Short mmCIF file of C-alpha atoms and ligand atoms in Angstrom, two decimals:
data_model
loop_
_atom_site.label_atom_id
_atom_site.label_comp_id
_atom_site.label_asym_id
_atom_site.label_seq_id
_atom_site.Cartn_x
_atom_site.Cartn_y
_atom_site.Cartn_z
CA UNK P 114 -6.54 -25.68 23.98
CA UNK P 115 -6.99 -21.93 22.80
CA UNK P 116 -4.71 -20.60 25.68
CA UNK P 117 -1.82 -22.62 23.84
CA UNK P 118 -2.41 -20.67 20.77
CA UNK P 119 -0.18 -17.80 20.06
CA UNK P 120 -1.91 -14.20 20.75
CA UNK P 121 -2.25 -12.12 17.80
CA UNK P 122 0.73 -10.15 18.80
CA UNK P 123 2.80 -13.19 19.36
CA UNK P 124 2.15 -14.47 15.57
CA UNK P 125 2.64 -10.74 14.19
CA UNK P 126 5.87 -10.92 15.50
CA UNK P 127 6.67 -13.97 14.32
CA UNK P 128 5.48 -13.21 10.87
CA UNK P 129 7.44 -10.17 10.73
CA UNK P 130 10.27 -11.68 12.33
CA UNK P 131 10.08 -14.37 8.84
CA UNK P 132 9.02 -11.20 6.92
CA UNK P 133 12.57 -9.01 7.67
CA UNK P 134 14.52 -12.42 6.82
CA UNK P 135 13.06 -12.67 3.43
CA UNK P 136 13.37 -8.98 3.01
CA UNK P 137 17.47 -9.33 3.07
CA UNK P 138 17.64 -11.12 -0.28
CA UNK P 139 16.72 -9.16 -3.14
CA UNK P 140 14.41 -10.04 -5.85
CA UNK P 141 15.00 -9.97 -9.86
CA UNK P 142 14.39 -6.88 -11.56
CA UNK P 143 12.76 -5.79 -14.49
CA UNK P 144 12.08 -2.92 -16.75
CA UNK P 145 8.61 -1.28 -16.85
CA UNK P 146 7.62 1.44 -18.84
CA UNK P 147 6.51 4.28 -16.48
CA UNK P 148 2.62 3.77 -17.52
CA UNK P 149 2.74 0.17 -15.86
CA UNK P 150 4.84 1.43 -12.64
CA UNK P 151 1.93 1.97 -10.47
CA UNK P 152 1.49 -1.06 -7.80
CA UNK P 153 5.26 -2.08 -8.44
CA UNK P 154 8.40 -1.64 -6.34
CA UNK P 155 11.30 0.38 -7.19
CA UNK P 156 14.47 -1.70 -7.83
CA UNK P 157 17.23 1.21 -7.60
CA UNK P 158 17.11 4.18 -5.86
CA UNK P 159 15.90 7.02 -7.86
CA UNK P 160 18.46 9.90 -8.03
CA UNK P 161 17.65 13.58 -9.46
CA UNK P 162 19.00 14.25 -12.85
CA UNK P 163 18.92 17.68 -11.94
CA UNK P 164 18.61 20.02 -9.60
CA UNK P 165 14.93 20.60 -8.56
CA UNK P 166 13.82 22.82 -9.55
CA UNK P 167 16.09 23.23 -12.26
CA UNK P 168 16.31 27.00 -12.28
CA UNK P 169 15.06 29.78 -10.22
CA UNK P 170 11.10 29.48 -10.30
CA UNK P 171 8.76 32.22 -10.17
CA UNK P 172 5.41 30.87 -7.95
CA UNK P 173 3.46 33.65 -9.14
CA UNK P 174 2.23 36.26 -12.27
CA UNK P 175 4.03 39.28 -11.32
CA UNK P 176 6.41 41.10 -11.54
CA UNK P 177 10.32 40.20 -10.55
CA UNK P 178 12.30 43.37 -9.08
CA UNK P 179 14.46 43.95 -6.14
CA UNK P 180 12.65 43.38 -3.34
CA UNK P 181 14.34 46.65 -1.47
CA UNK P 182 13.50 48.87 -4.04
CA UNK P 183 9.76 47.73 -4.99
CA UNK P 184 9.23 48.02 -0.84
CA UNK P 185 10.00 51.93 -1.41
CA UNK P 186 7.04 52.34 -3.50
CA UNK P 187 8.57 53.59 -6.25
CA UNK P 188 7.50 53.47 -9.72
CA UNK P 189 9.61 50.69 -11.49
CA UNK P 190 10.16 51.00 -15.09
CA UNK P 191 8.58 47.73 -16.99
CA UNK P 192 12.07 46.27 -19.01
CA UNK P 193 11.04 42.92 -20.21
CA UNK P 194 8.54 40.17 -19.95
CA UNK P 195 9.69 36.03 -19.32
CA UNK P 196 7.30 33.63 -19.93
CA UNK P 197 6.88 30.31 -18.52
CA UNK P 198 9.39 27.62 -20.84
CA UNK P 199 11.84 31.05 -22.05
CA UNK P 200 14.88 31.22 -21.13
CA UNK P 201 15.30 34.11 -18.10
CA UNK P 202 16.33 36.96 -20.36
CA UNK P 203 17.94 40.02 -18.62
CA UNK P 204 20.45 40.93 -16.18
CA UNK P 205 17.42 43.47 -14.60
CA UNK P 206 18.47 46.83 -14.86
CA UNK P 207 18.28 48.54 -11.81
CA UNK P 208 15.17 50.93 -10.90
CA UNK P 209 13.03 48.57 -12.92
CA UNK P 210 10.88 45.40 -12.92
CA UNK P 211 10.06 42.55 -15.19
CA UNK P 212 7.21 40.63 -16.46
CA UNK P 213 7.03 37.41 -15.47
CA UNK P 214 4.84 34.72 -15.47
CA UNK P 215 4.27 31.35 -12.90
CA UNK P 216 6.95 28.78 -13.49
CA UNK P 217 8.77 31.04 -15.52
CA UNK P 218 12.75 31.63 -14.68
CA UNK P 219 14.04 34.22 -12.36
CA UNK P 220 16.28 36.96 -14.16
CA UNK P 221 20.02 37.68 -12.55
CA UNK P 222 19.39 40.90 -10.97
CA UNK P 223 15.92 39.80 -9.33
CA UNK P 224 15.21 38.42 -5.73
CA UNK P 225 11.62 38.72 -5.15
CA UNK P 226 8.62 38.42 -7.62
CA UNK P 227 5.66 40.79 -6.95
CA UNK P 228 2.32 39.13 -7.31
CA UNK P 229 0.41 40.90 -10.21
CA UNK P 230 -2.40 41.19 -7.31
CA UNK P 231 -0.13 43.50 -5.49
CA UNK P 232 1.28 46.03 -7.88
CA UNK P 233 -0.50 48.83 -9.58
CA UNK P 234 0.72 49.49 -13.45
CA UNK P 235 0.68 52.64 -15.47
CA UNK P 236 2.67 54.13 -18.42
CA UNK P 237 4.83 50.92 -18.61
CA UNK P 238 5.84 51.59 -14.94
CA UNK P 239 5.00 48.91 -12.01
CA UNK P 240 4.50 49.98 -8.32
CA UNK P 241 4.00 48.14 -5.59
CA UNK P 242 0.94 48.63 -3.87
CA UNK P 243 1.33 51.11 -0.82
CA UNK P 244 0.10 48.32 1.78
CA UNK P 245 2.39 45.89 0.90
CA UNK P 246 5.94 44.94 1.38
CA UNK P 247 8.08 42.54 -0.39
CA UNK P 248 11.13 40.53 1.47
CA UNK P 249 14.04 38.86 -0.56
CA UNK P 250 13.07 35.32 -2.13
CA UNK P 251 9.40 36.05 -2.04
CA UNK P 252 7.49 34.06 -4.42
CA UNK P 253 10.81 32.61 -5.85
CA UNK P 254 11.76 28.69 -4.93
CA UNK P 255 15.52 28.85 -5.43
CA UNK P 256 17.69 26.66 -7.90
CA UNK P 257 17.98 23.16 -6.37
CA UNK P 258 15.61 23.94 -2.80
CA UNK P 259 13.76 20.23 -3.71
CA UNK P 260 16.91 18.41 -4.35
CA UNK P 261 20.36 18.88 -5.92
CA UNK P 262 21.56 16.76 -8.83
CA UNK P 263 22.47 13.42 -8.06
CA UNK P 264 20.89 13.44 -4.24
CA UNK P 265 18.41 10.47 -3.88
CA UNK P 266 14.66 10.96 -4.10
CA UNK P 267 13.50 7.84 -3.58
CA UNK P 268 15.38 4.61 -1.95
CA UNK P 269 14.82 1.30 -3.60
CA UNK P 270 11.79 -0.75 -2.17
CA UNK P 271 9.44 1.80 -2.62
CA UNK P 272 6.28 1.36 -3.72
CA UNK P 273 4.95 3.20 -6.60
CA UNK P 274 1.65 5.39 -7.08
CA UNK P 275 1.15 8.59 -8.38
CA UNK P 276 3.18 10.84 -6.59
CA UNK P 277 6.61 8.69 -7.19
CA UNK P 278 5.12 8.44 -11.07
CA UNK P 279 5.44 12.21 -11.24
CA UNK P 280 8.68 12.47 -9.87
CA UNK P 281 9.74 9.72 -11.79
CA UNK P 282 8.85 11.65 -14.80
CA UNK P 283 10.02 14.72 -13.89
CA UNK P 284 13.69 13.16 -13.66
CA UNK P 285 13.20 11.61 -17.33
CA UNK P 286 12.65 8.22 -16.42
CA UNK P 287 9.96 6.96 -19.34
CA UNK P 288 10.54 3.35 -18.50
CA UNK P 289 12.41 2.31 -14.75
CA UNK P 290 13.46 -1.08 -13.11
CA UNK P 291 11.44 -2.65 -11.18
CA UNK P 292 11.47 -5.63 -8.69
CA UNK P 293 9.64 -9.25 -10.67
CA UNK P 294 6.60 -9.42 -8.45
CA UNK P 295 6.12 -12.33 -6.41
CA UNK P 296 3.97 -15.13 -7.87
CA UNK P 297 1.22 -16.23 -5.49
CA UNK P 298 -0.43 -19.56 -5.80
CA UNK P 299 -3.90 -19.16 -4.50
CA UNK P 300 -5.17 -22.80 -3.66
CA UNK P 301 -9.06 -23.25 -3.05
CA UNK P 302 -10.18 -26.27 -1.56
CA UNK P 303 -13.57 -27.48 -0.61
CA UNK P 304 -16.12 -30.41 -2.28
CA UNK P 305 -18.83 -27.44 -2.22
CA UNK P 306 -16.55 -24.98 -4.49
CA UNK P 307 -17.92 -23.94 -8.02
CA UNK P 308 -16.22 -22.23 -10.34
CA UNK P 309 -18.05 -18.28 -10.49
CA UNK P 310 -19.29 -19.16 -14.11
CA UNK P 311 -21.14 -22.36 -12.86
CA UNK P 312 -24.67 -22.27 -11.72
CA UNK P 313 -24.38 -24.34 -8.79
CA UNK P 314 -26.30 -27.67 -7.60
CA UNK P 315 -27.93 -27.53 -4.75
CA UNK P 316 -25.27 -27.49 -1.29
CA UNK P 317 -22.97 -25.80 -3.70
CA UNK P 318 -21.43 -22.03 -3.18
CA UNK P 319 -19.91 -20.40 -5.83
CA UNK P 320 -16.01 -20.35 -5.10
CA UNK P 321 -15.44 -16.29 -4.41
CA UNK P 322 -11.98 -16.64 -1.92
CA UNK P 323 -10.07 -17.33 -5.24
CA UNK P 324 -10.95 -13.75 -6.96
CA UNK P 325 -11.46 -12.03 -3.40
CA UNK P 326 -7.69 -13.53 -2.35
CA UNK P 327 -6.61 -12.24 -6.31
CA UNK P 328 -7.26 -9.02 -5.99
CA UNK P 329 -5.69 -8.50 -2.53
CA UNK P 330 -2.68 -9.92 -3.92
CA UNK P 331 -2.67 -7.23 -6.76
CA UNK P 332 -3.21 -4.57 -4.22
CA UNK P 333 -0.14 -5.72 -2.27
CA UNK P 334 2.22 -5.83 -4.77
CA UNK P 335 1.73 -9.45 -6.36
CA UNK P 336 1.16 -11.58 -9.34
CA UNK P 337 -1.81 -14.21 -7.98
CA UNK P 338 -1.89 -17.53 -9.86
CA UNK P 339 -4.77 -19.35 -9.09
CA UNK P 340 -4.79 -23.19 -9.11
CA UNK P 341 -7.94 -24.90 -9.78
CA UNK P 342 -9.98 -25.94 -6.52
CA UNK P 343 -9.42 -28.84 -5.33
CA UNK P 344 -11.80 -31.39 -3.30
CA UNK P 345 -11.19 -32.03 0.16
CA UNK P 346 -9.77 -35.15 -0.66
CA UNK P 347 -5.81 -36.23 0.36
CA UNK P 348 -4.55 -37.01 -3.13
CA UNK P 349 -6.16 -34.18 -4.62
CA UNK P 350 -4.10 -32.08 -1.96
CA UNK P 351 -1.19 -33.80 -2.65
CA UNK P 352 -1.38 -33.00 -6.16
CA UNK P 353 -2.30 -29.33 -6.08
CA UNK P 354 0.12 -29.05 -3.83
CA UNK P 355 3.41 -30.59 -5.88
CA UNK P 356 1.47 -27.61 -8.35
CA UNK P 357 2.10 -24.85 -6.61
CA UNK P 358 5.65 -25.40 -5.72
CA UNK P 359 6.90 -23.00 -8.56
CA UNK P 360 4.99 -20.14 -6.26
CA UNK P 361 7.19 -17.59 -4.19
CA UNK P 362 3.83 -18.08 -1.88
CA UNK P 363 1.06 -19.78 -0.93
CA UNK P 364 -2.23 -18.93 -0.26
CA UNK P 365 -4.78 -22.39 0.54
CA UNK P 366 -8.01 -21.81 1.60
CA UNK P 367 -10.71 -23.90 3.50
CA UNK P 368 -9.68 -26.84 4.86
CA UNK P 369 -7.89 -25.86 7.87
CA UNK P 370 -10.40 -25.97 10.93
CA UNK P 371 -11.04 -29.23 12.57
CA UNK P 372 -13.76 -30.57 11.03
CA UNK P 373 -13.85 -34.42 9.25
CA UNK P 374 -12.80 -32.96 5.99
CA UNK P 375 -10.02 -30.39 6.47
CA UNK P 376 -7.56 -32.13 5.53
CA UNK P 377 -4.70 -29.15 4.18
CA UNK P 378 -3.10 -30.01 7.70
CA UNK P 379 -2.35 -33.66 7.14
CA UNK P 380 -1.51 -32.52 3.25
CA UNK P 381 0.77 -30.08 3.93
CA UNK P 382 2.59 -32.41 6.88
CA UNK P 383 2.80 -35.14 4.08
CA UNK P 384 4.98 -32.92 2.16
CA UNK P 385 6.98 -32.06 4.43
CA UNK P 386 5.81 -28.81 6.29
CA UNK P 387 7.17 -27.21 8.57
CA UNK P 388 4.45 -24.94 11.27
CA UNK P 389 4.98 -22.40 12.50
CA UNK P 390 1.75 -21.78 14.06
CA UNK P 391 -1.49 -23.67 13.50
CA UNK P 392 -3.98 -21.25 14.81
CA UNK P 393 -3.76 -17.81 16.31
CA UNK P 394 -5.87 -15.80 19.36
CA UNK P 395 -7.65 -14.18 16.83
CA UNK P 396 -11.43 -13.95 15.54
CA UNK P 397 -12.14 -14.36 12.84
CA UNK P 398 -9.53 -16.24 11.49
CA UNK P 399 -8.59 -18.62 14.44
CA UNK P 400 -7.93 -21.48 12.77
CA UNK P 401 -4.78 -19.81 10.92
CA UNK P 402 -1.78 -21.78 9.39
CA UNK P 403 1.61 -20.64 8.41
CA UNK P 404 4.62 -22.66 7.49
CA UNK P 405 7.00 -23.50 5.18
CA UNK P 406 7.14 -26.21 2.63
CA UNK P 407 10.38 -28.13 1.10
CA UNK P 408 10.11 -27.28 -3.04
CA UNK P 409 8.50 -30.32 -4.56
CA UNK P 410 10.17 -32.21 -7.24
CA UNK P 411 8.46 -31.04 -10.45
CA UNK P 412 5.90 -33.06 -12.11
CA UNK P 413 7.56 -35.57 -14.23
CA UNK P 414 8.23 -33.62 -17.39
CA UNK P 415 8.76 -30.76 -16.09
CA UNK P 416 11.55 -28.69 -14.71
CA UNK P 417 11.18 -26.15 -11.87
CA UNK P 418 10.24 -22.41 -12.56
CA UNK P 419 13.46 -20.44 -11.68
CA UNK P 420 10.94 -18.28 -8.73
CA UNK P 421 12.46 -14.49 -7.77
CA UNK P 422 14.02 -15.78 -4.54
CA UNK P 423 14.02 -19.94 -5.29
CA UNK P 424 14.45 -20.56 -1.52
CA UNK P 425 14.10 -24.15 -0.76
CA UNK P 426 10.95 -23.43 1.11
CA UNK P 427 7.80 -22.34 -0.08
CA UNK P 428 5.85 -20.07 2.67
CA UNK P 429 2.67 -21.00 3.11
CA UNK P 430 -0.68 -19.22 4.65
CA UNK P 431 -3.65 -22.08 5.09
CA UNK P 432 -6.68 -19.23 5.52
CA UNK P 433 -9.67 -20.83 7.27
CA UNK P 434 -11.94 -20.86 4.31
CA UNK P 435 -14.86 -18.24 5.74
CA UNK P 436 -14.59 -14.93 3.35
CA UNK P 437 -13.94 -12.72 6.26
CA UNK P 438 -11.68 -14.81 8.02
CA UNK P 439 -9.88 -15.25 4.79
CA UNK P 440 -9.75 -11.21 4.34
CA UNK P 441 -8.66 -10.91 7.98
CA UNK P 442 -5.68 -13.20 7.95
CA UNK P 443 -4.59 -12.14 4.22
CA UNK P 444 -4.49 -8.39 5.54
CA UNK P 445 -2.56 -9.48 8.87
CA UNK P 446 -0.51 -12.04 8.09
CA UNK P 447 0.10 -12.78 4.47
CA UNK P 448 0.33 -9.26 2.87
CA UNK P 449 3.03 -8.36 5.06
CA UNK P 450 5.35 -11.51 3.98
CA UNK P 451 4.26 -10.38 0.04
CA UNK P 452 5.78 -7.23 0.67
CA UNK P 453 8.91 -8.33 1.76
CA UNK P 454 9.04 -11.04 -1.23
CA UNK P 455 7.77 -7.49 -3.56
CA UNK P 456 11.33 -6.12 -2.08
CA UNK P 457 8.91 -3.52 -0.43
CA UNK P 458 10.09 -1.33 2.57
CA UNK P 459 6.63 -0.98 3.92
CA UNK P 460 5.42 -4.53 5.09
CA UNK P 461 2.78 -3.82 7.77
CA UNK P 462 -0.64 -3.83 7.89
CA UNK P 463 -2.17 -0.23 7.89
CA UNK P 464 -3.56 0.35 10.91
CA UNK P 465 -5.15 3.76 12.30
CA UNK P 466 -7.07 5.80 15.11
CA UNK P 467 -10.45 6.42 15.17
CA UNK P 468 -13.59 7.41 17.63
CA UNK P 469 -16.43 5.01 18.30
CA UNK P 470 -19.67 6.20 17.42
CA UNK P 471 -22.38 3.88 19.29
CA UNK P 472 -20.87 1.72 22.19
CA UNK P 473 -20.01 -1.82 21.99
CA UNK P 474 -22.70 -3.74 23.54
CA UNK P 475 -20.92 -7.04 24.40
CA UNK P 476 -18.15 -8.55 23.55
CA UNK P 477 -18.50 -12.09 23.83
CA UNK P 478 -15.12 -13.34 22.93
CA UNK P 479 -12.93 -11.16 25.37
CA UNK P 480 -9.88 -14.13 24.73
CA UNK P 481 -9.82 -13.55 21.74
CA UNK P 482 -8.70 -10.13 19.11
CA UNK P 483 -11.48 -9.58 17.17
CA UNK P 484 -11.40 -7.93 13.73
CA UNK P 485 -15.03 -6.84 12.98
CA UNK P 486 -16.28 -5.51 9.56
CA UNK P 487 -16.86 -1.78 10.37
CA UNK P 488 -17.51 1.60 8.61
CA UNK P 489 -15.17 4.57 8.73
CA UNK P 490 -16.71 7.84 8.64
CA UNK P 491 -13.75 10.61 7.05
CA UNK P 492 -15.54 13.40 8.03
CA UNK P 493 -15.47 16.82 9.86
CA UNK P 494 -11.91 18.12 9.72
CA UNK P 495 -9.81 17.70 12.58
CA UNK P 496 -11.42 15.31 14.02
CA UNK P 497 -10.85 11.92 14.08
CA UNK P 498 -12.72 9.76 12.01
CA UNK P 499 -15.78 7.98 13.51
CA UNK P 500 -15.76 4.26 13.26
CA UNK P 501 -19.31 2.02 13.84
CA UNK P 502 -19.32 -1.88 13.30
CA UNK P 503 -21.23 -2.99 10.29
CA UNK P 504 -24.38 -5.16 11.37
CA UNK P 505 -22.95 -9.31 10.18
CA UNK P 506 -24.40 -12.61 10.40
CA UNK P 507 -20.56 -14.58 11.08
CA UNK P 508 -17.57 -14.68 9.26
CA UNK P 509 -19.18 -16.18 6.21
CA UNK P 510 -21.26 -12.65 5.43
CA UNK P 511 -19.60 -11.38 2.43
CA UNK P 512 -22.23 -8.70 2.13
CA UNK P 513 -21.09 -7.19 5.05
CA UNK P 514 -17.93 -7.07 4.31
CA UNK P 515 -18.70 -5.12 1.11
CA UNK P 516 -20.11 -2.75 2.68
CA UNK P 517 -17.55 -2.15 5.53
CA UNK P 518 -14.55 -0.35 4.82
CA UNK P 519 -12.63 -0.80 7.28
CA UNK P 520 -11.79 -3.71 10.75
CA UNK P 521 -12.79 -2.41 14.01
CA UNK P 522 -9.68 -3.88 16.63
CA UNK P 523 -10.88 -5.17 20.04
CA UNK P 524 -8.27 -5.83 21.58
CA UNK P 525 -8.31 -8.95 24.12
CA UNK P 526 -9.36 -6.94 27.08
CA UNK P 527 -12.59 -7.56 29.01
CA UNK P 528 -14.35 -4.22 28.07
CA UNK P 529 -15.69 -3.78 24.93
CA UNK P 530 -14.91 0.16 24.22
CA UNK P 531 -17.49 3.08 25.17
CA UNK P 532 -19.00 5.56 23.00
CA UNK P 533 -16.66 8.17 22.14
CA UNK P 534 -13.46 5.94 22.75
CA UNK P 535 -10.71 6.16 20.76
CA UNK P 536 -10.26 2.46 19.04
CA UNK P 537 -8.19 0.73 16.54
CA UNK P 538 -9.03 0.02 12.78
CA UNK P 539 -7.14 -2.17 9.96
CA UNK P 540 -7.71 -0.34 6.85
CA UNK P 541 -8.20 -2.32 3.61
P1 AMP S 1941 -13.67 -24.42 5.78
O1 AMP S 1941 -12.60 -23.48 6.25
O2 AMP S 1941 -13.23 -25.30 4.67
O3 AMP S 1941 -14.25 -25.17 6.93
O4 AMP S 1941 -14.82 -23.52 5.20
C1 AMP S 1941 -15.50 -22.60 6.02
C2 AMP S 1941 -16.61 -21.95 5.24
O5 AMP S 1941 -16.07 -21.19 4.19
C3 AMP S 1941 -17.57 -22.93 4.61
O6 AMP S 1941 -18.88 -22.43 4.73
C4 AMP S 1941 -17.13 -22.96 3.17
O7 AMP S 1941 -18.17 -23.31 2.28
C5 AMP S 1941 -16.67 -21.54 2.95
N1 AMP S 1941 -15.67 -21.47 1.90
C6 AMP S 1941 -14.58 -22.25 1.80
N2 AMP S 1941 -13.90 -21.96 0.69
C7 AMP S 1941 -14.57 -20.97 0.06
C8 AMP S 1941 -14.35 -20.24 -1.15
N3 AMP S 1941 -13.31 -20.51 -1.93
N4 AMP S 1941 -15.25 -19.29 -1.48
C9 AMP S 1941 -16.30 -19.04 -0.68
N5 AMP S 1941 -16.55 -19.67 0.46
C10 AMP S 1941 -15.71 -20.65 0.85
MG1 MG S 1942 -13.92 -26.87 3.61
#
């Protein structure tokens, strides 16, 4: 049956494939002040207001001169001092030097600043020290190097942290527009789900996909919304799922292996769905479903939330319900169709290189891809980072995920990789 299963590259590129489709229509945008930007997506591209910098910039405490005539060693006469937020003062007269301090402007006249390290001073006379030598634009960033007014910084779609906060700011930007982030239904199902504030009965687990799938939502860019569990039970489905038709996505868990009671299949089919694969060559996680969804009719009552794209589809992810298989497939799979409905430009999973530290010794799935909890070691510098799998009892072992920081990729190959090998890891 497995072999008829897409391989994990074959439902990647389907996913993206969906992903760049959704990313062509743009969502609605809103207005943030700059202290709430962080985690959201730019909705216009962000232009300088200025040149950057905005003036000639001294780099260093020093002293601004010609640069030909402080190279002859000669004692330059001190004629003025600029400091950082003055306006530049001079022209600079010539056989003479200026004051200045870092960040301060350049004075017409100067092309080089001499660092205050390099100069000896005595009766108000500055001379550069006999060792050095000082070339034209030294320790000077020239009006406009960064950017000229008007050029663009940043194209919309990208996502903001710190850095793009700071240059926000620096252009004057105290509140910017922003896409509407996507609303993600997160749908737990399973008769053994508590909520995390219950103490729970005997055969009962406490329900910890819901927060776990909330928080990877916030870290890719969305705004989870999660439904109330429901049992595995058909008209329970039915009903959460006529819910969570004002989503822009939908994340189910449980319920999708083959077992008596996972029954999101048959719930999702009953409302129409459309697959677009119902498992994937991948482990954990192999039970995977993704699909599309006709917009239920709102509960009587009720009209339909207007949702940033209102397609008439709602995509869907049915994550097998094991925590790390639910981690796995979110990462892989789901984050990267959030992005595009976050009007992000990056949508991939973040993948890099590292070096195994202690072989593989088996790997007993070699069909299969295999994403395995593993820790990252950033160390020494220069070399690549050292990656070791993270000791787990199965895909339920949340602990081990905790711990990990990082997927270890085996690839569907026969070999498990050598100490020393360079190897694949998803980063999370
Ligand atoms: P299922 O995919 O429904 O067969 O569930 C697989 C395993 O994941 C079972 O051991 C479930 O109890 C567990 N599980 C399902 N949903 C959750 C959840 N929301 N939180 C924690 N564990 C879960
Ligand atoms: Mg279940």
């Amino acid at each position: 049956m497995s072999s008829a299963l897409p391989s994990y590259g074959e439902a990647t590129a389907l996913v993206a494939e969906y992903a760049s489709q959704l990313g062509q229509s743009r969502p609605s945008v809103e207005r943030v002040e700059l202290g709430r930007a962080p985690g959201r997506v730019l909705a216009r591209a962000l232009c300088a207001d200025r040149d950057q910098p905005p003036f000639a910039r001294s780099t260093r405490d020093g002293f601004a001169c010609r640069a030909q005539e402080a190279s002859a060693h000669i004692p330059l006469a001190i004629a003025g001092s600029t400091r950082a937020g003055e306006p530049p003062g001079g022209p600079l007269p010539h056989g003479s030097a200026w004051e200045i301090m870092t960040g301060a402007p350049v004075l017409p006249g100067a092309d080089a600043v001499a660092m205050l390290e390099h100069v000896e001073i005595a009766r108000e006379h500055v001379t550069l020290a006999s060792k050095r030598n000082l070339a034209v634009g030294e320790n000077i960033v020239a009006q406009g190097a960064q950017a000229r007014k008007g050029d663009e910084l940043l194209p919309a779609g990208t996502a903001i942290s710190a850095p793009q906060v700071a240059l926000l700011a620096a252009c004057g930007h105290a509140a910017i527009e922003v896409f509407v982030r996507p609303r993600v239904a997160i749908l737990t199902t399973g008769d053994e789900i508590v909520p995390v504030k219950s103490t729970p009965a005997p055969g009962q687990i406490r329900n910890s996909n819901g927060p776990m799938l909330a928080a990877m939502v916030v870290a890719a860019g969305g705004e989870p919304w999660i439904l109330p569990t429901a049992s595995d039970d058909a008209r329970a489905l039915d009903t959460a799922l006529i819910q969570a038709a004002e989503a822009d996505l939908l994340l189910i868990t449980g319920g999708v292996s083959a077992g008596k009671f996972d029954l999101v299949e048959p719930a999702l089919a009953r409302a129409g769905a459309r697959f677009h694969f119902t498992g994937v060559r991948i482990q954990p996680g192999k039970p995977l479903v993704f699909g599309e969804v006709p917009r239920c009719h709102p509960a009587p009552g009720k009209t339909a939330r207007p949702t940033p794209r209102a397609p008439q589809t709602l995509p869907f992810f049915g994550l097998p319900g094991n925590p790390v298989s639910s981690a796995v497939t979110f990462l892989l799979f789901a984050a990267p169709v959030l992005a595009a409905l976050a009007g992000s430009r990056e949508c991939g999973p973040r993948f890099a290189l590292a070096r195994m530290a202690p072989a593989i010794e088996k790997h007993a799935k070699p069909d299969l891809t295999r994403f395995l909890p593993a820790n990252c070691t950033f160390g020494a510098s220069g070399e690549l980072p050292e990656v070791a799998l993270v000791p787990w009892q199965g895909s339920g072992d949340l602990a081990a995920m905790a711990y990990a920081n990082c997927f270890l990729v085996l690839p569907d190959e026969p070999h498990p990789p050598r100490q020393g090998a360079i190897v694949r890891i998803l980063l999370f």
